[in-house]
Amino acid sequence: MRFVTLRVTARPAVPVPTHGNHGKGDAMATVTEPGAPAVLPADARGRTAELAAIRALALDGPGEKATKAQRARGKLTARERIALLLDEGSFCEAGQLRRHRASGFGLADNRPYTDGVITGWGTVEGRTVFVYAHDFRIFGGALGETHAAKIHKIMDMALAAGAPLISLNDGAGARIQEGVSALAGYGGIFQRNTRASGVIPQISVMLGPCAGGAAYSPALTDFVFMVRETSQMFITGPDVVRAVTGEEITHNGLGGADVHAETSGVCHFAYDDEATCLAEVRYLVSMLPSNNRTPPPAAPTADPASRRCEALYDLVPADGSRPYDMRAVIGELVDDGDFLEVHEAWAPNVICALARLDGQVVGIVASQPKVLAGVLDIAASEKAARFVALCDAFNIALVTLLDVPGFLPGVDQEHGGIIRHGAKLLYAYCNATVPRISLVLRKAYGGAYIVMDSQSIGADLTYAWPTNEIAVMGAEGAANVIFRRQIAAADDPGAMRAALVEEYRQELMHPYYAAERGLIDDVIDPAATRGVLIASLAMLRTKHADLPSRKHGNPPQ
C-alpha cells in the first residue's frame, strides 16, 4: 500500500482511498474526503490543494497495476483513447468526481472517482463533439446507476447542443452488484439513442467486450467501429451458446470485428489497431454535419470542378456482361479520388460511400459489377436503404450510379423476404428529400432500375451514358419470352433467336429510348460526368421539399 502525503495544512486530515478496481492496489492520500466530518483546510489555498490531490487520484485511476493489465490485453486506457480522438488539449471532463452510492456486496468500500466512465466534450478539427469512454480498469467498465447517470447527462447535453456523440465502448455489461438499477441505466441510454436518432450523428467505437443488452446501444447508433482481436459484440456469449446448443466457438468467432463487418452487418468499419480506428472516426466526423439542421462541412479542394475524366472510357467496358470495379469509377469522379466506404465488407455487391464533389459532401450508392454482377439481394437492399436514410437525415445529397441487372433470383432470397427487404430501399429513396441524382452507366433492368432512384420515384435529375440499356430485362431474356413460339417453330432456332434479340435491342434498348420518353434528363459524355454532377448539385443545393403531415411512416420490415 502506497501513501502520498500532501503538506497543505497544519490541521489533521482524513485519508482518502483511491479505491482501485475490485478494491485491489488501493492508495492513500492525506486529503479530506468529501462529506467526512473532519476539519477542512481553513483557507482557499488549502482547499484548492486538496482539490488538486483529489483530481490527481481521479486522473490516475486505479493505479499502474490495472493500467499494465489493460495494456497486456492490447488496449489503451480510456484517457489515452480520448486524447487520440479529440484535438489536443480540447477535452473538458464532466462528472470526474462522481462516485457510486451502492453499498451491497463490498461496494461501500470500493468507490473510485469517475465510477468507471469518463464523460465530457472536446473538438474534432475544431468542431464540438461529446464523448463518453468506459474505463475497463474500474469495475471492468461495468455500468451501474451512477455510471449510467453520467452517460445520460452527456447524451442529453449532446442533443441539446446539437453536436455529434461518440461512445468509446469497453465494458463488461451491467454491474451485477447493483441489480435492476444497472439494467434501468441501459434503458435510459437506449431511450436517448432513439430520441437522438436522425438529429445528431451517433458513433459507437467498440474497443473491448460488449455483451448482452449493452450491445443494443451501438445497434441504435449511426455507425459502429470495431478493432480486430480486442473487441467483441454478442447477446449471449460462447459459454451460453455452448450450454444451450452444444456449439463450440470463440469470442472472436462469435462476435469479433470481422464477423460483424462481413457476416452480420452490425459493424460498419473494422481496423487492426485502436490508433487507426480512432483516426478514421475523426475522418468520418469531418464528413458529417453537427446535426440535422446544418449542412455537412465543406472543404476546399484543388481538384477542378471541370476536370474531364477520360479514364472512364476504358474503366467501364461497353459489353454489359464484362465486370469492372465501380470503386475505380467513384475514385475518378470524386475530389482527389478520396472516399470513405461504409460497410465495405458486408453486401459488397452494392457500394455505399461518403465523398466530396467540389468540396461538398455527397453520399454515393453504386452497383458493384465486380461482385454478383451488381445484383440487388436482401443484404444489399438493407445496406443501401439504411445509408440512404442516413444521408437524408443529415442533409447529404445522394448520387446513385447504376449498373444493375436486377434482383438476385433464388428460393433462399424469396423465402428470406427479398420483397420486403427490397421495399426498404424503395421506401428510403421515396422518402428522401435531399438532392438526388442518378446516373445509368450501362444496364438498368427491371425492378432494380426503379428501386435505385429512378425518375419515377422522385430523383431530381437522371442521366445516362451512351452505353446505357434501360429495360424490363436483358434482350436475351426478353426475346425468349416474347418470341418463344417463333423461335421454337424456326428451322434454325439459334439464328432466329439471335435475330430477334438484336431486333428487340434496336427497338427498345438503344441508349436514347429512355431519353426520348423523358425518363432520363440527358445522355452525357462519360468524361464530362464530374462536371455535370457538380453543376447539378450546385443548382439543387437550395432544394426544399415537404413530406405529408404525419407522425411517422411505417417502413417495410
XYZ file of C-alpha atoms in Angstrom:
557
model
C 0.000 0.000 0.000
C 1.446 3.353 -1.024
C 0.786 6.773 0.546
C 1.070 10.293 -0.832
C 1.417 12.924 1.867
C 0.374 16.447 0.993
C 1.503 19.150 3.430
C -1.289 21.618 2.767
C -2.500 22.364 6.291
C -1.403 22.020 9.894
C -4.793 20.606 10.848
C -5.479 16.855 10.781
C -6.970 15.479 7.593
C -8.788 12.290 6.615
C -7.044 9.741 4.350
C -8.895 9.252 1.047
C -8.574 5.822 -0.619
C -8.219 5.735 -4.400
C -10.324 2.552 -4.372
C -8.835 0.673 -7.290
C -10.780 -1.846 -9.344
C -12.184 -4.636 -7.170
C -10.536 -2.983 -4.161
C -7.027 -4.032 -5.123
C -3.999 -1.787 -5.122
C -5.625 0.996 -3.066
C -3.510 4.064 -2.455
C -3.979 6.702 0.218
C -3.605 10.460 0.068
C -3.728 12.668 3.100
C -6.546 14.900 1.926
C -10.016 15.493 3.255
C -12.637 13.126 1.840
C -15.749 14.991 0.669
C -18.524 14.569 3.199
C -16.239 13.433 6.002
C -16.752 15.050 9.433
C -13.086 16.032 9.758
C -11.950 19.638 9.927
C -11.375 21.009 6.429
C -8.442 23.176 5.366
C -9.019 26.700 6.605
C -8.247 28.809 3.559
C -8.812 28.831 -0.212
C -5.256 27.744 -0.957
C -5.629 24.732 1.286
C -8.955 23.808 -0.243
C -7.517 24.203 -3.735
C -4.566 21.982 -2.890
C -6.999 19.408 -1.523
C -8.972 19.567 -4.809
C -5.787 19.095 -6.800
C -4.929 15.983 -4.790
C -8.388 14.504 -5.289
C -8.295 15.314 -9.003
C -4.901 13.641 -9.284
C -6.412 10.482 -7.800
C -9.294 10.627 -10.280
C -6.934 11.111 -13.234
C -4.595 8.364 -12.084
C -7.426 5.864 -11.771
C -6.877 2.529 -10.073
C -3.114 2.618 -10.464
C -0.272 1.227 -12.505
C -1.138 -2.434 -11.969
C -4.552 -2.049 -13.584
C -3.070 0.014 -16.401
C -0.488 -2.683 -17.138
C -3.255 -5.283 -17.218
C -5.165 -3.147 -19.729
C -2.122 -2.824 -21.941
C -1.440 -6.556 -21.670
C -4.801 -7.064 -23.397
C -3.535 -4.920 -26.273
C -5.747 -1.979 -25.305
C -5.227 1.682 -24.492
C -6.688 3.354 -21.425
C -9.852 5.415 -21.694
C -7.980 8.709 -21.357
C -5.412 7.702 -23.966
C -8.260 6.925 -26.364
C -9.904 10.284 -25.774
C -6.563 12.003 -26.375
C -6.251 10.269 -29.766
C -9.828 11.047 -30.740
C -10.007 14.744 -29.872
C -7.960 17.767 -30.849
C -5.022 18.194 -28.488
C -5.942 19.938 -25.255
C -9.621 20.329 -26.158
C -11.183 17.795 -23.777
C -13.369 19.151 -20.975
C -14.402 16.466 -18.499
C -17.780 16.407 -16.763
C -18.547 14.372 -13.655
C -14.940 13.477 -12.888
C -15.535 13.392 -9.126
C -18.742 11.363 -9.186
C -18.769 8.143 -7.143
C -21.415 5.458 -6.794
C -23.592 5.231 -3.674
C -24.259 1.487 -3.711
C -23.444 -0.364 -0.507
C -24.005 -4.088 -1.056
C -21.529 -6.833 -1.894
C -18.460 -4.855 -0.849
C -19.179 -1.785 -2.963
C -19.305 0.508 0.067
C -15.535 0.114 0.436
C -14.805 0.457 -3.261
C -15.901 3.879 -4.529
C -13.489 5.089 -7.218
C -13.822 8.507 -8.784
C -15.427 8.567 -12.297
C -17.218 5.279 -11.475
C -15.659 3.638 -14.500
C -16.741 6.044 -17.249
C -15.148 9.286 -18.455
C -17.559 11.811 -19.955
C -17.151 15.251 -21.490
C -16.739 17.191 -24.682
C -13.986 18.459 -26.953
C -13.351 19.182 -30.608
C -12.526 17.249 -33.771
C -10.953 19.547 -36.363
C -12.302 22.472 -34.360
C -15.919 21.233 -34.199
C -17.532 20.296 -30.900
C -18.279 16.637 -30.156
C -19.403 14.886 -26.982
C -17.809 11.679 -25.813
C -18.020 9.016 -23.150
C -15.433 6.289 -22.649
C -15.670 3.219 -20.457
C -12.662 2.686 -18.193
C -12.194 -1.087 -18.116
C -9.707 -0.731 -15.248
C -12.574 0.210 -12.902
C -15.201 -2.495 -12.338
C -14.358 -3.843 -15.797
C -16.184 -0.846 -17.246
C -19.458 -2.312 -15.961
C -22.448 0.002 -15.849
C -24.049 0.938 -12.533
C -26.532 3.617 -11.516
C -24.018 6.485 -11.238
C -22.094 5.323 -14.301
C -25.354 5.390 -16.289
C -26.364 8.788 -14.911
C -23.116 10.286 -16.222
C -23.763 8.847 -19.683
C -27.378 10.060 -19.636
C -26.227 13.583 -18.827
C -23.650 13.741 -21.588
C -26.145 12.341 -24.097
C -28.677 14.985 -23.075
C -26.006 17.675 -23.430
C -25.050 16.464 -26.912
C -28.667 16.555 -28.056
C -29.252 19.996 -26.541
C -26.056 21.392 -28.083
C -26.696 19.770 -31.455
C -23.297 18.083 -31.629
C -22.166 14.534 -32.513
C -21.976 11.901 -29.765
C -19.140 9.365 -29.758
C -19.034 6.416 -27.364
C -15.805 4.512 -26.707
C -17.091 1.160 -25.533
C -15.034 -1.201 -23.380
C -17.339 -2.557 -20.708
C -18.391 -5.813 -19.118
C -22.135 -5.082 -19.206
C -24.391 -4.343 -16.268
C -22.857 -4.135 -12.790
C -24.302 -7.248 -11.175
C -23.887 -5.927 -7.612
C -26.343 -3.103 -8.371
C -29.073 -5.340 -9.780
C -32.017 -3.804 -11.589
C -30.679 -0.261 -11.144
C -27.960 -1.099 -13.651
C -30.494 -2.505 -16.113
C -32.593 0.638 -15.829
C -29.480 2.616 -16.676
C -29.257 0.814 -20.012
C -32.896 1.583 -20.680
C -32.145 5.276 -20.277
C -29.297 5.022 -22.776
C -31.458 3.231 -25.351
C -34.222 5.798 -24.977
C -31.773 8.635 -25.579
C -30.160 6.839 -28.548
C -33.593 6.641 -30.142
C -34.510 10.243 -29.358
C -31.239 11.473 -30.879
C -31.572 9.292 -33.998
C -31.583 11.453 -37.107
C -30.959 14.578 -35.010
C -27.250 14.288 -34.185
C -24.700 11.813 -35.557
C -24.088 8.953 -33.108
C -20.915 6.903 -33.461
C -20.081 3.782 -31.423
C -16.456 2.673 -31.219
C -16.063 -0.860 -29.871
C -12.696 -1.229 -28.140
C -13.390 -4.181 -25.867
C -16.235 -6.508 -24.933
C -19.891 -5.539 -25.328
C -22.268 -8.304 -24.294
C -25.937 -8.786 -23.552
C -28.326 -5.863 -23.620
C -25.396 -3.432 -23.788
C -24.985 -4.351 -27.476
C -28.266 -2.681 -28.356
C -26.953 0.834 -27.820
C -24.357 0.535 -30.626
C -27.018 -1.088 -32.810
C -29.191 2.020 -32.372
C -26.426 4.416 -33.433
C -25.491 5.548 -36.941
C -22.034 3.954 -37.219
C -20.198 1.147 -35.439
C -16.398 0.851 -35.481
C -14.568 -2.244 -34.198
C -10.952 -3.275 -33.590
C -9.881 -6.764 -34.564
C -8.935 -9.238 -31.814
C -9.794 -6.932 -28.898
C -13.459 -6.036 -29.445
C -16.466 -8.339 -29.474
C -20.236 -7.904 -29.510
C -22.859 -10.556 -28.800
C -26.131 -11.005 -26.967
C -25.186 -14.390 -25.490
C -21.532 -15.355 -25.117
C -19.729 -18.560 -26.124
C -20.418 -20.229 -22.756
C -24.176 -19.754 -23.092
C -24.101 -20.858 -26.724
C -22.219 -23.997 -25.715
C -24.652 -24.775 -22.904
C -27.779 -24.266 -24.989
C -26.799 -25.506 -28.458
C -23.633 -27.514 -27.864
C -21.745 -25.370 -30.389
C -18.093 -24.596 -29.650
C -16.973 -21.154 -30.713
C -14.501 -18.498 -29.595
C -15.349 -14.942 -28.566
C -13.992 -13.552 -31.839
C -15.606 -16.311 -33.861
C -18.971 -15.447 -32.334
C -18.845 -11.666 -32.252
C -15.474 -10.357 -33.416
C -14.861 -7.416 -35.738
C -14.606 -9.413 -38.962
C -17.719 -11.444 -38.181
C -19.773 -8.297 -37.730
C -18.112 -6.488 -40.653
C -18.567 -9.318 -43.154
C -21.383 -11.586 -41.973
C -23.878 -9.860 -39.690
C -23.504 -6.286 -40.946
C -23.529 -4.948 -37.378
C -20.124 -3.299 -37.830
C -19.560 -0.583 -40.461
C -15.771 -0.285 -40.118
C -13.133 -2.725 -38.812
C -9.463 -1.899 -38.175
C -6.370 -3.653 -36.863
C -5.471 -1.219 -34.074
C -7.027 1.468 -31.913
C -4.960 4.366 -33.242
C -6.025 3.725 -36.843
C -9.610 3.185 -35.769
C -9.814 6.484 -33.882
C -8.120 8.351 -36.748
C -10.839 7.045 -39.073
C -13.517 8.141 -36.607
C -12.083 11.653 -36.853
C -12.213 11.422 -40.653
C -15.855 10.313 -40.572
C -16.768 13.185 -38.250
C -15.187 15.601 -40.743
C -17.722 14.398 -43.343
C -20.819 14.727 -41.157
C -22.834 17.772 -40.109
C -23.104 18.572 -36.424
C -26.857 17.975 -36.511
C -29.848 17.681 -38.821
C -30.310 21.462 -39.027
C -26.908 22.208 -40.518
C -25.272 21.247 -43.828
C -22.257 18.931 -43.913
C -18.949 20.804 -43.622
C -17.488 21.901 -46.948
C -13.755 21.632 -47.574
C -11.530 23.467 -50.044
C -10.176 21.388 -52.906
C -7.607 21.917 -55.633
C -9.356 19.336 -57.828
C -11.024 21.356 -60.643
C -14.797 21.027 -60.899
C -14.483 20.926 -64.691
C -11.857 18.174 -64.727
C -12.584 15.692 -67.504
C -12.438 12.024 -66.602
C -11.018 10.486 -69.769
C -10.115 7.283 -67.918
C -13.810 6.400 -67.652
C -13.894 5.441 -71.336
C -11.659 2.476 -70.538
C -12.709 1.708 -66.961
C -16.240 0.696 -67.948
C -16.481 -1.899 -70.755
C -19.300 -1.339 -73.247
C -20.093 -5.057 -73.088
C -22.638 -5.343 -70.284
C -21.523 -8.873 -69.401
C -17.960 -7.844 -68.530
C -17.263 -6.990 -64.882
C -15.288 -3.986 -63.602
C -14.618 -2.323 -60.258
C -17.061 0.512 -59.574
C -14.654 1.811 -56.900
C -12.333 2.900 -59.701
C -15.191 4.881 -61.275
C -16.009 6.570 -57.968
C -12.340 7.386 -57.401
C -12.173 9.021 -60.829
C -15.240 11.191 -60.181
C -14.790 12.472 -56.620
C -12.392 15.094 -55.273
C -8.804 13.825 -55.233
C -10.060 10.238 -55.616
C -10.804 10.155 -51.885
C -13.898 8.488 -50.425
C -14.930 6.619 -47.286
C -16.752 3.367 -47.983
C -19.344 2.339 -45.403
C -19.965 -1.372 -44.755
C -17.211 -2.222 -47.241
C -17.049 -5.930 -46.372
C -20.795 -6.590 -45.995
C -23.045 -6.971 -49.057
C -20.207 -5.879 -51.380
C -22.459 -6.102 -54.466
C -23.550 -2.559 -53.615
C -21.226 0.289 -52.610
C -22.189 2.982 -50.103
C -19.660 5.773 -49.628
C -19.199 9.324 -48.402
C -17.116 11.576 -50.635
C -16.808 15.164 -51.812
C -17.598 16.777 -55.136
C -16.146 20.286 -55.416
C -15.682 20.276 -51.640
C -19.308 19.382 -50.860
C -20.132 16.098 -49.112
C -22.233 13.608 -51.061
C -23.464 10.104 -50.371
C -22.825 7.650 -53.189
C -24.854 4.468 -53.727
C -23.478 2.355 -56.569
C -23.851 -1.083 -58.097
C -20.688 -3.178 -57.951
C -20.482 -5.280 -61.157
C -17.376 -6.975 -59.769
C -19.491 -8.846 -57.183
C -22.507 -10.933 -58.226
C -22.692 -8.781 -61.369
C -24.016 -5.966 -59.177
C -27.419 -7.538 -58.498
C -29.517 -6.429 -55.545
C -30.184 -9.032 -52.872
C -31.513 -8.955 -49.312
C -28.319 -7.722 -47.653
C -27.511 -5.165 -50.369
C -31.047 -3.743 -50.176
C -30.820 -3.323 -46.397
C -27.350 -1.816 -46.571
C -28.284 0.759 -49.204
C -31.645 1.573 -47.591
C -30.096 2.492 -44.256
C -27.388 4.549 -45.938
C -29.955 6.479 -47.985
C -31.970 7.168 -44.817
C -28.824 8.354 -43.010
C -27.901 10.749 -45.821
C -31.434 12.104 -45.939
C -31.490 12.636 -42.159
C -28.262 14.649 -42.231
C -28.751 16.751 -45.377
C -26.256 14.821 -47.510
C -27.071 14.865 -51.246
C -27.319 11.463 -52.936
C -25.663 10.324 -56.166
C -26.690 6.869 -57.418
C -24.581 5.030 -60.016
C -26.470 2.216 -61.740
C -25.186 -0.859 -63.492
C -27.712 -3.344 -62.148
C -29.110 -6.454 -63.867
C -31.992 -6.843 -61.407
C -32.733 -8.603 -58.127
C -30.980 -11.871 -57.292
C -33.269 -14.826 -58.107
C -33.473 -17.893 -55.885
C -35.542 -19.760 -53.357
C -33.388 -18.514 -50.458
C -33.925 -14.914 -51.499
C -37.675 -15.272 -51.918
C -38.131 -17.185 -48.663
C -35.816 -14.742 -46.918
C -38.149 -11.883 -47.791
C -36.488 -10.165 -50.749
C -39.827 -8.442 -51.399
C -39.957 -6.664 -48.059
C -36.193 -6.082 -47.901
C -36.116 -4.649 -51.411
C -39.065 -2.466 -50.435
C -36.913 -0.934 -47.686
C -34.617 0.554 -50.316
C -37.581 1.750 -52.353
C -39.120 3.331 -49.255
C -35.867 5.052 -48.283
C -35.441 6.681 -51.688
C -39.104 7.688 -51.984
C -38.935 9.254 -48.524
C -35.696 11.186 -49.130
C -35.967 14.948 -49.649
C -32.265 15.765 -50.152
C -30.960 16.462 -53.682
C -30.950 13.189 -55.632
C -29.153 12.470 -58.897
C -28.992 9.093 -60.626
C -26.707 8.021 -63.459
C -27.036 4.860 -65.563
C -23.595 3.729 -66.686
C -24.567 0.551 -68.530
C -27.537 -1.684 -67.787
C -30.508 -0.961 -65.546
C -33.085 -3.723 -65.684
C -36.439 -4.415 -64.119
C -37.482 -3.540 -60.611
C -33.896 -2.850 -59.593
C -33.822 0.082 -62.042
C -36.963 1.532 -60.472
C -35.774 0.970 -56.884
C -32.353 2.565 -57.369
C -33.630 6.135 -57.559
C -35.243 6.281 -60.963
C -37.003 9.442 -62.071
C -40.358 7.777 -61.445
C -39.715 7.569 -57.675
C -38.511 11.129 -57.315
C -34.909 11.538 -58.452
C -34.369 15.228 -59.198
C -32.123 14.604 -62.187
C -31.384 11.393 -64.084
C -28.528 10.974 -66.529
C -27.168 8.129 -68.627
C -24.029 7.346 -70.586
C -24.273 6.397 -74.278
C -23.601 2.799 -73.193
C -26.844 2.560 -71.173
C -29.504 -0.094 -71.572
C -32.686 0.561 -69.609
C -35.320 -2.141 -69.951
C -37.603 -4.588 -68.183
C -34.946 -7.270 -68.670
C -31.983 -8.114 -70.859
C -32.577 -8.534 -74.578
C -31.918 -12.290 -74.485
C -34.438 -12.912 -71.735
C -36.997 -10.596 -73.314
C -36.710 -12.291 -76.723
C -37.134 -15.729 -75.158
C -40.396 -14.595 -73.558
C -41.875 -12.509 -76.382
C -40.802 -14.660 -79.328
C -40.943 -18.079 -77.718
C -43.263 -19.577 -80.352
C -41.412 -18.054 -83.342
C -38.084 -19.363 -82.071
C -39.480 -22.845 -81.431
C -41.055 -23.014 -84.923
C -37.970 -21.770 -86.798
C -35.831 -24.094 -88.900
C -32.773 -22.649 -87.196
C -33.881 -21.634 -83.633
C -30.432 -20.281 -82.728
C -30.249 -17.950 -85.696
C -33.839 -16.870 -85.199
C -33.195 -16.133 -81.523
C -30.102 -14.056 -82.353
C -32.014 -12.044 -84.949
C -34.936 -11.378 -82.615
C -32.635 -10.446 -79.735
C -30.954 -7.862 -81.939
C -34.341 -6.587 -83.133
C -35.521 -6.129 -79.536
C -32.283 -4.384 -78.600
C -32.514 -1.964 -81.520
C -36.180 -1.173 -80.886
C -36.384 -0.878 -77.096
C -32.883 -0.858 -75.613
C -30.927 1.701 -77.594
C -29.280 4.413 -75.457
C -31.783 7.118 -76.379
C -35.054 5.243 -75.884
C -35.496 6.440 -72.281
C -34.340 9.976 -73.148
C -36.858 10.238 -75.976
C -39.627 9.429 -73.500
C -38.388 11.821 -70.800
C -37.383 9.050 -68.382
C -33.841 10.409 -68.201
C -32.906 14.076 -68.466
C -29.860 13.726 -70.670
C -27.364 11.339 -72.202
C -23.912 12.640 -71.279
C -20.290 12.171 -72.266
C -18.696 9.886 -69.623
C -15.629 12.130 -69.450
C -17.857 15.106 -68.530
C -19.606 13.281 -65.686
C -17.772 15.005 -62.837
C -18.588 18.471 -64.146
C -22.227 17.559 -64.815
C -22.701 16.168 -61.306
C -21.073 19.169 -59.637
C -23.112 21.689 -61.624
C -26.336 19.781 -60.959
C -25.681 19.527 -57.228
C -24.883 23.236 -57.044
C -28.262 24.002 -58.605
C -30.052 21.634 -56.210
C -28.330 22.927 -53.081
C -31.307 25.115 -52.147
C -33.856 22.368 -52.804
C -36.729 22.279 -50.344
C -39.334 19.538 -50.222
C -42.056 18.852 -47.668
C -43.323 15.425 -46.707
C -47.004 14.837 -45.911
C -48.026 15.709 -42.350
C -47.852 12.531 -40.280
C -46.495 11.218 -37.034
C -44.139 8.891 -38.909
C -44.257 6.420 -41.740
C -44.471 2.659 -41.383
C -41.478 1.374 -43.363
C -41.273 -2.243 -44.566
C -39.863 -4.643 -42.013
